[in-house]
Amino acid sequence: MEKHLNIKDLNKVFNDPIHGHIELHPLLVKIIDTPQFQRLRNIKQLGGGYFVFPGASHNRFEHSIGVGHLAGELAKTLKLKQPELDISERDVLCVQIAGLCHDLGHGPFSHLFDGMFNPEADPEHKDWKHEDASLEMFDHLVVANSLAQEMERYGLILPPDLTFIKEMIKPLKIDDAEWPYEGRDENKSFLYEIVSNKQNGIDVDKFDYFARDCHHLGIRNNFDHQRFIMFARVCDVNGRKHICSRDKEVANLYDMFHTRNSLHRRAYQHRVTKSVEIMIKDALLKADQYILTKGSGGTTFCLSKAKTDMEAYTKLTDQMIERILHPCSCSNEFTPSPLEEARMILQRIMSRDLYQFMGETKVCNQGWTGTKTWPRLFWPTYLCISPLKTIYLVVTLDYGMKNKDPINTTYFYTKANPTEAFKISREQVSKLLPVCFAEKILRVYCKNSASLRDAKFCFQSWCHENDFLTEVTLCSLAARPHTVHVGWVASYRTRSNIPQKPEE
């Protein structure tokens, strides 16, 4: 009698709004159906961006599924087109798992947690990133759900394949150094460029969030990742294999990095988005010691320390703000809550009483941080503005590799010679491409709208004194070249009865 097929061993079909109907391996489905992965349903992909863009309601959950799908598509395409690469089904499954699990370590409101909250809440571990937590959470997921046996049942070899998956989640930028990985030999170096590409930043993680974020933000996406996958090919470069693209695709890749820059400029680093995220960060800092989460062994952890225990960290999601806004109190209802300050900040977000944007200015010196000259702006008697009422933020906009052109580290091949890899210089592509690939913008916010007028003037004065131009200054100079000068600043102080700034 023919053995009945177990329905749990069949691929499962997901209907994704970005990639359509996609099939996922049953092992991927088992990973998805764990508390550690389901947690991503409650972490917004764009953090505070949902408070600015009403359509940006998507979460890390669907993004991770999309990356797992695209990782498999790229690996399968290379396997089909280049059998000589010896890509096994085991390799493909490992790549898919790495794509699926690459964001397991994100905290509440995604990058806000590790980029804004953690450096202030836990200065001793300010360099901690969500990728570190992704590795720990993946280990925790496998152990807590007894998945090791399932993995072996589907053909994985442990522990080498677990090591390989984690190396792909957080790869190293190896350049020409000795081969540092243990999961796979150097002849499969190209597999480490699929999920998170430290060579040039062209990877399936970006492919998914470009398409998904643009869809939900209502912004046009000019990059076609399906075309890239179709033309992807592995070539040997100085004894190491890299994923290369057709020479005719170079302009499309510049469009991809331009799309990245545009998303940061128009959405991720939007001035109101950052205002909201600064306020959420301030609320979480106020609540840090009062929001306690139970971890392994019954130990409780505050917000900033929960990242050290994956059982506790699993419970940290965007719903933290609900615990602050609506705390459960068993004591007298008239007793002030220790979360009151945090709750007031969040209520300001809900009522749209946001920190006010004072202005911004381009920073010409890319190494400038403002640490030496910035305090002069908010000297306590200068316009009577307290430093505690103001926040400055240095925003970096680039193509993903600081001030470097990412195409300089990208390899191409031609139709006539598909086995030989080479680089294409910017001059060979177009004379209209950017010369500079990064810029810094200094933004200033005021917590109290009552002092906004004086704060704005203070910022304009500081910009003039330190040779920074703002939008207001530019408009003034265009209309009246001598509108902004020291005498005008002194005159304003005199009319407003503001003390003169002391001599330094």
Coordinates of C-alpha atoms in Angstrom, one line a residue:
M1 CA 0.0 0.0 0.0
E2 CA 1.3 3.5 -0.9
K3 CA 2.4 5.5 2.1
H4 CA 0.2 8.6 2.7
L5 CA 2.0 11.9 2.3
N6 CA 2.1 13.9 5.5
I7 CA 0.5 17.3 4.7
K8 CA 2.9 19.0 7.1
D9 CA 5.7 18.0 4.8
L10 CA 4.3 20.1 1.9
N11 CA 5.3 23.6 1.0
K12 CA 2.9 26.2 2.3
V13 CA 1.6 29.0 0.0
F14 CA 1.5 32.6 1.3
N15 CA -0.3 35.4 -0.6
D16 CA 2.1 38.4 -0.2
P17 CA 1.0 41.8 -1.5
I18 CA 4.5 42.4 -2.8
H19 CA 5.7 39.1 -4.3
G20 CA 2.3 37.5 -4.9
H21 CA 1.8 33.8 -4.1
I22 CA 5.0 32.4 -2.7
E23 CA 5.8 28.8 -1.6
L24 CA 7.8 28.2 1.6
H25 CA 9.6 25.1 2.7
P26 CA 7.9 23.3 5.7
L27 CA 10.9 23.9 7.9
L28 CA 10.5 27.7 7.3
V29 CA 6.8 27.3 8.3
K30 CA 7.8 25.6 11.5
I31 CA 10.2 28.5 12.3
I32 CA 7.4 31.1 11.5
D33 CA 5.0 29.3 13.8
T34 CA 7.1 30.0 16.9
P35 CA 6.6 32.8 19.6
Q36 CA 10.0 34.2 18.7
F37 CA 9.1 34.8 15.1
Q38 CA 5.5 35.7 15.7
R39 CA 6.7 38.5 17.9
L40 CA 7.7 40.4 14.7
R41 CA 4.0 40.9 14.0
N42 CA 4.1 43.6 16.6
I43 CA 7.2 45.5 15.5
K44 CA 6.6 48.2 12.9
Q45 CA 9.0 48.1 10.0
L46 CA 9.4 51.8 9.9
G47 CA 9.3 52.5 13.6
G48 CA 7.7 56.0 14.3
G49 CA 7.1 56.4 10.6
Y50 CA 3.6 55.0 11.0
F51 CA 2.7 58.1 13.0
V52 CA 3.5 60.2 9.9
F53 CA 2.6 57.9 6.9
P54 CA -0.8 56.3 7.6
G55 CA -0.1 53.5 5.1
A56 CA 3.2 52.4 6.7
S57 CA 1.5 49.9 9.0
H58 CA 3.6 46.9 7.8
N59 CA 5.7 44.9 10.3
R60 CA 9.0 43.1 10.5
F61 CA 7.0 39.8 10.2
E62 CA 6.0 40.2 6.5
H63 CA 9.3 41.7 5.6
S64 CA 11.2 38.7 7.0
I65 CA 9.0 36.3 5.1
G66 CA 9.7 38.3 1.9
V67 CA 13.4 38.2 2.5
G68 CA 13.3 34.5 3.1
H69 CA 11.5 34.1 -0.2
L70 CA 13.8 36.3 -2.3
A71 CA 16.9 34.6 -0.7
G72 CA 15.6 31.3 -2.0
E73 CA 14.8 32.7 -5.4
L74 CA 18.3 34.1 -5.9
A75 CA 20.0 30.9 -4.7
K76 CA 17.7 28.7 -6.9
T77 CA 18.4 30.9 -9.9
L78 CA 22.2 30.6 -9.5
K79 CA 21.8 26.8 -8.9
L80 CA 19.8 26.4 -12.1
K81 CA 22.0 28.6 -14.4
Q82 CA 25.3 27.5 -13.0
P83 CA 25.4 23.8 -12.0
E84 CA 29.1 24.0 -11.7
L85 CA 28.7 26.0 -8.5
D86 CA 27.6 22.8 -6.8
I87 CA 24.8 24.6 -4.9
S88 CA 23.0 21.9 -2.9
E89 CA 19.4 21.8 -1.6
R90 CA 20.9 22.1 1.8
D91 CA 22.6 25.4 0.8
V92 CA 19.4 26.8 -0.5
L93 CA 17.5 25.9 2.6
C94 CA 20.2 27.5 4.9
V95 CA 20.1 30.7 2.8
Q96 CA 16.3 30.8 3.1
I97 CA 16.4 30.3 6.9
A98 CA 19.0 33.1 7.2
G99 CA 16.8 35.5 5.1
L100 CA 13.8 34.5 7.2
C101 CA 15.5 35.0 10.6
H102 CA 17.8 38.0 9.8
D103 CA 15.6 40.5 11.7
L104 CA 14.7 38.4 14.7
G105 CA 16.6 40.7 17.0
H106 CA 14.8 43.9 16.3
G107 CA 13.5 45.7 19.4
P108 CA 10.4 47.9 19.8
F109 CA 10.0 50.3 16.9
S110 CA 12.8 48.6 14.9
H111 CA 15.9 50.8 14.5
L112 CA 14.7 53.3 17.2
F113 CA 15.5 50.7 19.9
D114 CA 19.2 50.0 19.0
G115 CA 19.9 53.3 17.2
M116 CA 18.4 55.8 19.6
F117 CA 17.2 54.3 22.9
N118 CA 19.9 51.8 23.7
P119 CA 23.0 54.2 23.4
E120 CA 21.4 56.5 26.0
A121 CA 19.8 53.8 28.2
D122 CA 22.8 51.5 28.3
P123 CA 26.0 53.6 27.5
E124 CA 28.3 50.7 28.4
H125 CA 26.8 48.7 25.5
K126 CA 26.1 51.5 23.2
D127 CA 27.5 49.6 20.2
W128 CA 25.0 46.8 20.6
K129 CA 23.0 46.2 17.4
H130 CA 19.9 44.3 16.5
E131 CA 22.1 41.8 14.5
D132 CA 23.7 40.7 17.7
A133 CA 20.3 40.0 19.2
S134 CA 19.2 38.2 15.9
L135 CA 22.0 35.6 16.5
E136 CA 21.0 35.1 20.1
M137 CA 17.3 35.0 19.3
F138 CA 17.9 32.4 16.5
D139 CA 19.8 30.1 19.0
H140 CA 17.0 30.6 21.5
L141 CA 14.3 29.9 18.9
V142 CA 16.0 26.6 17.9
V143 CA 16.4 25.4 21.5
A144 CA 13.1 26.6 22.9
N145 CA 11.1 25.0 20.1
S146 CA 13.2 21.8 19.8
L147 CA 13.9 22.5 16.1
A148 CA 17.3 20.8 15.9
Q149 CA 15.8 17.4 15.3
E150 CA 13.4 18.9 12.7
M151 CA 16.3 20.5 10.9
E152 CA 18.2 17.3 10.7
R153 CA 15.0 15.5 9.5
Y154 CA 14.9 18.0 6.5
G155 CA 18.6 17.3 5.6
L156 CA 20.5 19.9 7.5
I157 CA 23.8 18.9 9.2
L158 CA 24.2 20.3 12.7
P159 CA 26.1 22.2 14.0
P160 CA 27.9 23.3 10.8
D161 CA 24.6 24.5 9.1
L162 CA 23.5 26.5 12.2
T163 CA 26.9 28.2 12.1
F164 CA 26.5 28.9 8.4
I165 CA 23.0 30.4 8.9
K166 CA 24.3 32.8 11.7
E167 CA 27.3 33.8 9.6
M168 CA 24.9 34.9 6.8
I169 CA 22.7 36.8 9.3
K170 CA 25.7 38.8 10.4
P171 CA 28.5 38.5 7.9
L172 CA 31.9 40.2 8.0
K173 CA 33.4 42.6 5.5
I174 CA 36.4 40.4 4.5
D175 CA 38.0 42.2 1.5
D176 CA 41.1 40.2 0.7
A177 CA 41.7 38.8 4.2
E178 CA 41.9 35.1 4.9
W179 CA 38.7 33.1 4.8
P180 CA 37.1 33.8 8.2
Y181 CA 34.0 31.6 8.0
E182 CA 33.4 28.0 9.2
G183 CA 29.9 27.2 7.8
R184 CA 31.1 27.0 4.2
D185 CA 34.4 26.8 2.3
E186 CA 35.7 29.7 0.2
N187 CA 34.4 28.1 -3.0
K188 CA 30.9 29.1 -1.8
S189 CA 31.8 32.7 -0.8
F190 CA 29.0 34.1 -3.0
L191 CA 26.4 32.6 -0.7
Y192 CA 27.4 35.1 1.9
E193 CA 26.4 38.0 -0.4
I194 CA 22.7 37.0 -0.8
V195 CA 21.0 38.0 2.5
S196 CA 23.4 40.7 3.8
N197 CA 26.0 41.8 1.3
K198 CA 28.9 43.6 3.0
Q199 CA 30.8 43.8 -0.3
N200 CA 28.6 46.4 -1.9
G201 CA 25.2 46.4 -0.2
I202 CA 23.3 44.8 -3.0
D203 CA 21.2 42.0 -1.3
V204 CA 17.7 40.6 -1.0
D205 CA 17.1 42.4 2.3
K206 CA 17.1 45.7 0.4
F207 CA 15.2 44.2 -2.5
D208 CA 12.3 43.4 -0.2
Y209 CA 12.2 46.6 1.9
F210 CA 12.5 48.8 -1.1
A211 CA 9.5 47.3 -2.8
R212 CA 7.5 46.8 0.5
D213 CA 8.2 50.2 2.0
C214 CA 7.6 52.1 -1.3
H215 CA 4.3 50.2 -1.6
H216 CA 3.1 51.2 1.9
L217 CA 4.5 54.7 1.8
G218 CA 3.0 55.5 -1.6
I219 CA 6.4 56.2 -3.1
R220 CA 7.3 54.9 -6.6
N221 CA 10.0 52.2 -6.6
N222 CA 12.2 52.5 -9.7
F223 CA 14.3 49.4 -9.1
D224 CA 13.3 46.0 -10.4
H225 CA 14.8 43.3 -8.2
Q226 CA 13.4 40.5 -10.4
R227 CA 15.5 41.8 -13.3
F228 CA 18.6 41.8 -11.1
I229 CA 18.0 38.1 -10.1
M230 CA 17.5 37.2 -13.7
F231 CA 20.9 38.6 -14.7
A232 CA 22.8 37.6 -11.6
R233 CA 25.8 35.4 -12.2
V234 CA 28.7 34.1 -10.1
C235 CA 32.2 34.9 -11.4
D236 CA 35.7 34.2 -10.0
V237 CA 37.5 37.3 -8.8
N238 CA 41.1 36.8 -7.6
G239 CA 40.3 33.3 -6.4
R240 CA 37.1 34.2 -4.6
K241 CA 33.6 33.9 -6.1
H242 CA 31.3 36.9 -6.2
I243 CA 27.8 37.6 -7.5
C244 CA 28.1 39.8 -10.6
S245 CA 25.6 41.6 -12.8
R246 CA 25.4 42.3 -16.5
D247 CA 27.3 45.3 -17.7
K248 CA 24.1 46.9 -19.1
E249 CA 22.6 46.8 -15.6
V250 CA 25.0 49.3 -14.0
A251 CA 22.6 52.3 -14.5
N252 CA 19.8 50.3 -12.9
L253 CA 22.0 49.6 -9.9
Y254 CA 22.7 53.4 -9.5
D255 CA 18.9 53.8 -9.5
M256 CA 18.7 51.3 -6.7
F257 CA 21.0 53.3 -4.5
H258 CA 19.3 56.5 -5.5
T259 CA 16.0 54.8 -4.3
R260 CA 17.6 54.0 -1.0
N261 CA 18.7 57.6 -0.6
S262 CA 15.3 58.9 -1.6
L263 CA 13.5 56.6 0.9
H264 CA 15.8 57.9 3.7
R265 CA 15.3 61.5 2.7
R266 CA 11.5 61.3 2.2
A267 CA 10.5 58.8 4.8
Y268 CA 13.0 57.2 7.2
Q269 CA 14.7 60.5 8.1
H270 CA 11.6 62.7 7.5
R271 CA 11.8 65.6 10.0
V272 CA 8.4 64.8 11.6
T273 CA 9.3 61.1 11.7
K274 CA 12.4 61.9 13.6
S275 CA 10.5 64.2 16.0
V276 CA 8.1 61.3 16.8
E277 CA 10.9 58.9 17.3
I278 CA 12.8 61.2 19.6
M279 CA 9.6 61.5 21.7
I280 CA 9.1 57.7 21.8
K281 CA 12.8 57.4 22.8
D282 CA 12.4 59.9 25.6
A283 CA 9.3 58.1 26.8
L284 CA 11.1 54.7 26.8
L285 CA 14.0 56.3 28.7
K286 CA 11.6 57.7 31.4
A287 CA 9.9 54.2 31.7
D288 CA 13.1 52.2 31.5
Q289 CA 13.4 51.2 35.1
Y290 CA 9.6 50.8 35.6
I291 CA 8.7 48.4 32.8
L292 CA 9.9 45.1 34.0
T293 CA 9.8 41.9 32.0
K294 CA 10.2 38.4 33.3
G295 CA 12.9 36.3 31.7
S296 CA 14.6 32.9 32.2
G297 CA 14.6 31.6 35.7
G298 CA 12.0 34.1 36.8
T299 CA 14.5 37.0 36.7
T300 CA 13.0 40.4 35.9
F301 CA 14.7 42.8 33.5
C302 CA 14.1 46.5 32.8
L303 CA 13.7 47.7 29.2
S304 CA 17.4 48.4 28.5
K305 CA 18.6 45.1 30.1
A306 CA 16.0 42.7 28.6
K307 CA 18.3 42.3 25.5
T308 CA 20.6 40.2 27.6
D309 CA 18.0 37.5 28.1
M310 CA 16.1 36.2 25.0
E311 CA 13.1 35.0 27.0
A312 CA 12.6 38.5 28.3
Y313 CA 13.5 40.1 25.0
T314 CA 10.8 38.0 23.2
K315 CA 8.2 40.0 25.1
L316 CA 9.5 43.4 24.0
T317 CA 7.5 44.8 21.1
D318 CA 5.8 48.1 20.1
Q319 CA 3.1 47.2 22.7
M320 CA 5.4 48.7 25.3
I321 CA 3.8 52.0 24.7
E322 CA 0.4 50.6 25.6
R323 CA 1.8 49.5 28.9
I324 CA 3.0 53.0 29.5
L325 CA -0.2 54.7 28.3
H326 CA -2.5 52.3 30.1
P327 CA -0.6 51.0 33.1
C328 CA -2.3 48.3 35.2
S329 CA -2.4 49.6 38.8
C330 CA -3.5 47.6 41.8
S331 CA -2.9 50.4 44.2
N332 CA -5.0 53.5 44.9
E333 CA -6.0 55.0 41.6
F334 CA -5.1 58.5 42.8
T335 CA -1.5 57.6 43.5
P336 CA 0.7 59.1 40.8
S337 CA 2.2 56.4 38.5
P338 CA 6.0 56.2 38.2
L339 CA 5.3 56.1 34.4
E340 CA 3.5 59.5 34.5
E341 CA 6.3 61.4 32.7
A342 CA 6.6 58.8 30.0
R343 CA 2.8 58.7 29.6
M344 CA 2.6 62.5 29.2
I345 CA 5.2 62.3 26.4
L346 CA 3.3 59.6 24.6
Q347 CA 0.0 61.5 25.0
R348 CA 1.6 64.4 23.3
I349 CA 2.3 62.2 20.3
M350 CA -1.3 61.0 20.3
S351 CA -2.6 64.6 20.4
R352 CA -0.1 65.7 17.8
D353 CA 1.7 68.0 20.2
L354 CA 5.1 67.1 18.8
Y355 CA 8.6 68.4 19.5
Q356 CA 8.8 71.4 17.2
F357 CA 11.3 71.5 14.3
M358 CA 13.5 74.6 14.6
G359 CA 15.5 74.2 11.4
E360 CA 18.3 72.3 9.7
T361 CA 21.5 73.0 7.9
K362 CA 23.9 71.1 5.7
V363 CA 27.2 70.1 7.3
C364 CA 30.0 70.5 4.8
N365 CA 32.6 68.8 7.0
Q366 CA 31.7 65.1 7.0
G367 CA 33.7 64.5 10.2
W368 CA 31.9 67.3 12.1
T369 CA 29.9 66.2 15.2
G370 CA 29.1 69.5 16.8
T371 CA 30.4 68.5 20.2
K372 CA 32.8 71.4 20.5
T373 CA 30.8 74.3 19.1
W374 CA 27.2 73.2 19.7
P375 CA 26.9 74.1 23.4
R376 CA 27.6 77.7 22.6
L377 CA 24.1 77.9 21.0
F378 CA 22.3 77.0 24.2
W379 CA 24.5 78.8 26.8
P380 CA 22.0 79.2 29.7
T381 CA 21.6 83.0 29.5
Y382 CA 21.6 83.1 25.7
L383 CA 18.0 83.8 24.7
C384 CA 17.1 82.2 28.1
I385 CA 16.7 78.8 26.4
S386 CA 17.6 75.7 28.5
P387 CA 19.6 73.0 26.8
L388 CA 17.1 70.5 28.3
K389 CA 14.4 72.0 26.0
T390 CA 16.3 71.5 22.8
I391 CA 17.6 68.4 20.9
Y392 CA 20.0 68.3 18.0
L393 CA 20.3 65.5 15.6
V394 CA 22.9 64.8 12.9
V395 CA 21.3 62.9 10.0
T396 CA 23.4 61.1 7.5
L397 CA 22.1 60.5 4.0
D398 CA 24.2 58.3 1.7
Y399 CA 24.3 55.4 -0.7
G400 CA 24.9 52.8 2.0
M401 CA 28.7 53.0 2.1
K402 CA 29.4 56.3 3.8
N403 CA 31.0 58.6 1.2
K404 CA 32.0 55.8 -1.1
D405 CA 30.5 54.8 -4.4
P406 CA 29.1 51.3 -3.9
I407 CA 29.4 50.5 -7.6
N408 CA 33.2 50.7 -7.2
T409 CA 33.0 47.4 -5.3
T410 CA 30.5 45.8 -7.7
Y411 CA 31.6 43.4 -10.4
F412 CA 30.0 43.0 -13.9
Y413 CA 30.3 40.6 -16.8
T414 CA 29.4 40.9 -20.5
K415 CA 27.2 38.7 -22.7
A416 CA 30.3 37.9 -24.9
N417 CA 32.4 36.8 -21.9
P418 CA 30.1 35.7 -19.0
T419 CA 33.0 34.2 -16.9
E420 CA 35.2 37.2 -16.7
A421 CA 34.4 39.8 -14.0
F422 CA 35.4 43.4 -14.1
K423 CA 34.5 46.8 -12.6
I424 CA 32.9 49.8 -14.4
S425 CA 34.1 53.3 -13.5
R426 CA 31.6 56.0 -12.8
E427 CA 32.9 58.0 -15.8
Q428 CA 32.0 55.1 -18.1
V429 CA 28.4 55.2 -17.0
S430 CA 27.4 58.8 -17.1
K431 CA 28.7 62.3 -16.4
L432 CA 25.4 63.1 -14.6
L433 CA 26.1 60.8 -11.7
P434 CA 26.8 62.3 -8.2
V435 CA 30.3 63.2 -7.3
C436 CA 29.6 63.1 -3.5
F437 CA 27.8 60.0 -2.1
A438 CA 27.0 61.2 1.4
E439 CA 25.9 64.3 3.3
K440 CA 25.2 65.3 6.9
I441 CA 22.3 67.4 8.0
L442 CA 22.1 69.1 11.4
R443 CA 18.5 69.3 12.7
V444 CA 17.3 71.0 15.8
Y445 CA 14.1 70.4 17.7
C446 CA 12.5 72.3 20.5
K447 CA 10.5 70.4 23.2
N448 CA 8.5 73.4 24.3
S449 CA 6.6 75.3 21.6
A450 CA 6.3 78.4 23.9
S451 CA 10.0 79.1 23.3
L452 CA 10.0 78.2 19.6
R453 CA 10.3 81.7 18.2
D454 CA 13.4 82.5 20.3
A455 CA 14.8 79.1 19.6
K456 CA 14.5 79.5 15.9
F457 CA 16.2 82.8 16.0
C458 CA 18.9 81.3 18.2
F459 CA 19.5 78.6 15.7
Q460 CA 19.7 81.0 12.8
S461 CA 22.2 83.1 14.7
W462 CA 24.4 80.2 15.5
C463 CA 24.4 79.0 11.9
H464 CA 25.5 82.4 10.7
E465 CA 28.2 82.7 13.3
N466 CA 29.5 79.2 12.4
D467 CA 29.2 79.7 8.6
F468 CA 26.3 77.3 8.2
L469 CA 23.5 78.2 5.8
T470 CA 19.9 77.3 6.4
E471 CA 16.9 77.5 4.2
V472 CA 15.7 80.7 5.9
T473 CA 19.2 82.2 5.6
L474 CA 19.4 81.3 1.9
C475 CA 16.1 83.0 1.2
S476 CA 17.1 86.0 3.1
L477 CA 20.4 86.4 1.4
A478 CA 18.7 85.9 -2.0
A479 CA 16.3 88.8 -1.2
R480 CA 18.6 91.1 0.7
P481 CA 22.3 90.1 0.7
H482 CA 23.1 91.8 4.0
T483 CA 20.0 90.8 6.0
V484 CA 21.7 88.5 8.4
H485 CA 24.7 90.0 10.2
V486 CA 26.1 90.4 13.7
G487 CA 24.6 93.9 14.1
W488 CA 21.1 92.6 13.3
V489 CA 21.6 89.8 15.8
A490 CA 22.7 92.4 18.5
S491 CA 19.8 94.6 17.6
Y492 CA 17.3 91.8 18.1
R493 CA 18.8 91.0 21.5
T494 CA 18.5 94.6 22.5
R495 CA 14.9 95.0 21.4
S496 CA 14.0 91.7 23.1
N497 CA 15.8 92.6 26.4
I498 CA 18.0 89.5 25.9
P499 CA 21.4 89.5 27.7
Q500 CA 24.4 89.8 25.5
K501 CA 26.5 86.7 25.1
P502 CA 29.7 86.9 27.2
E503 CA 33.1 87.2 25.7
E504 CA 34.9 83.8 25.4

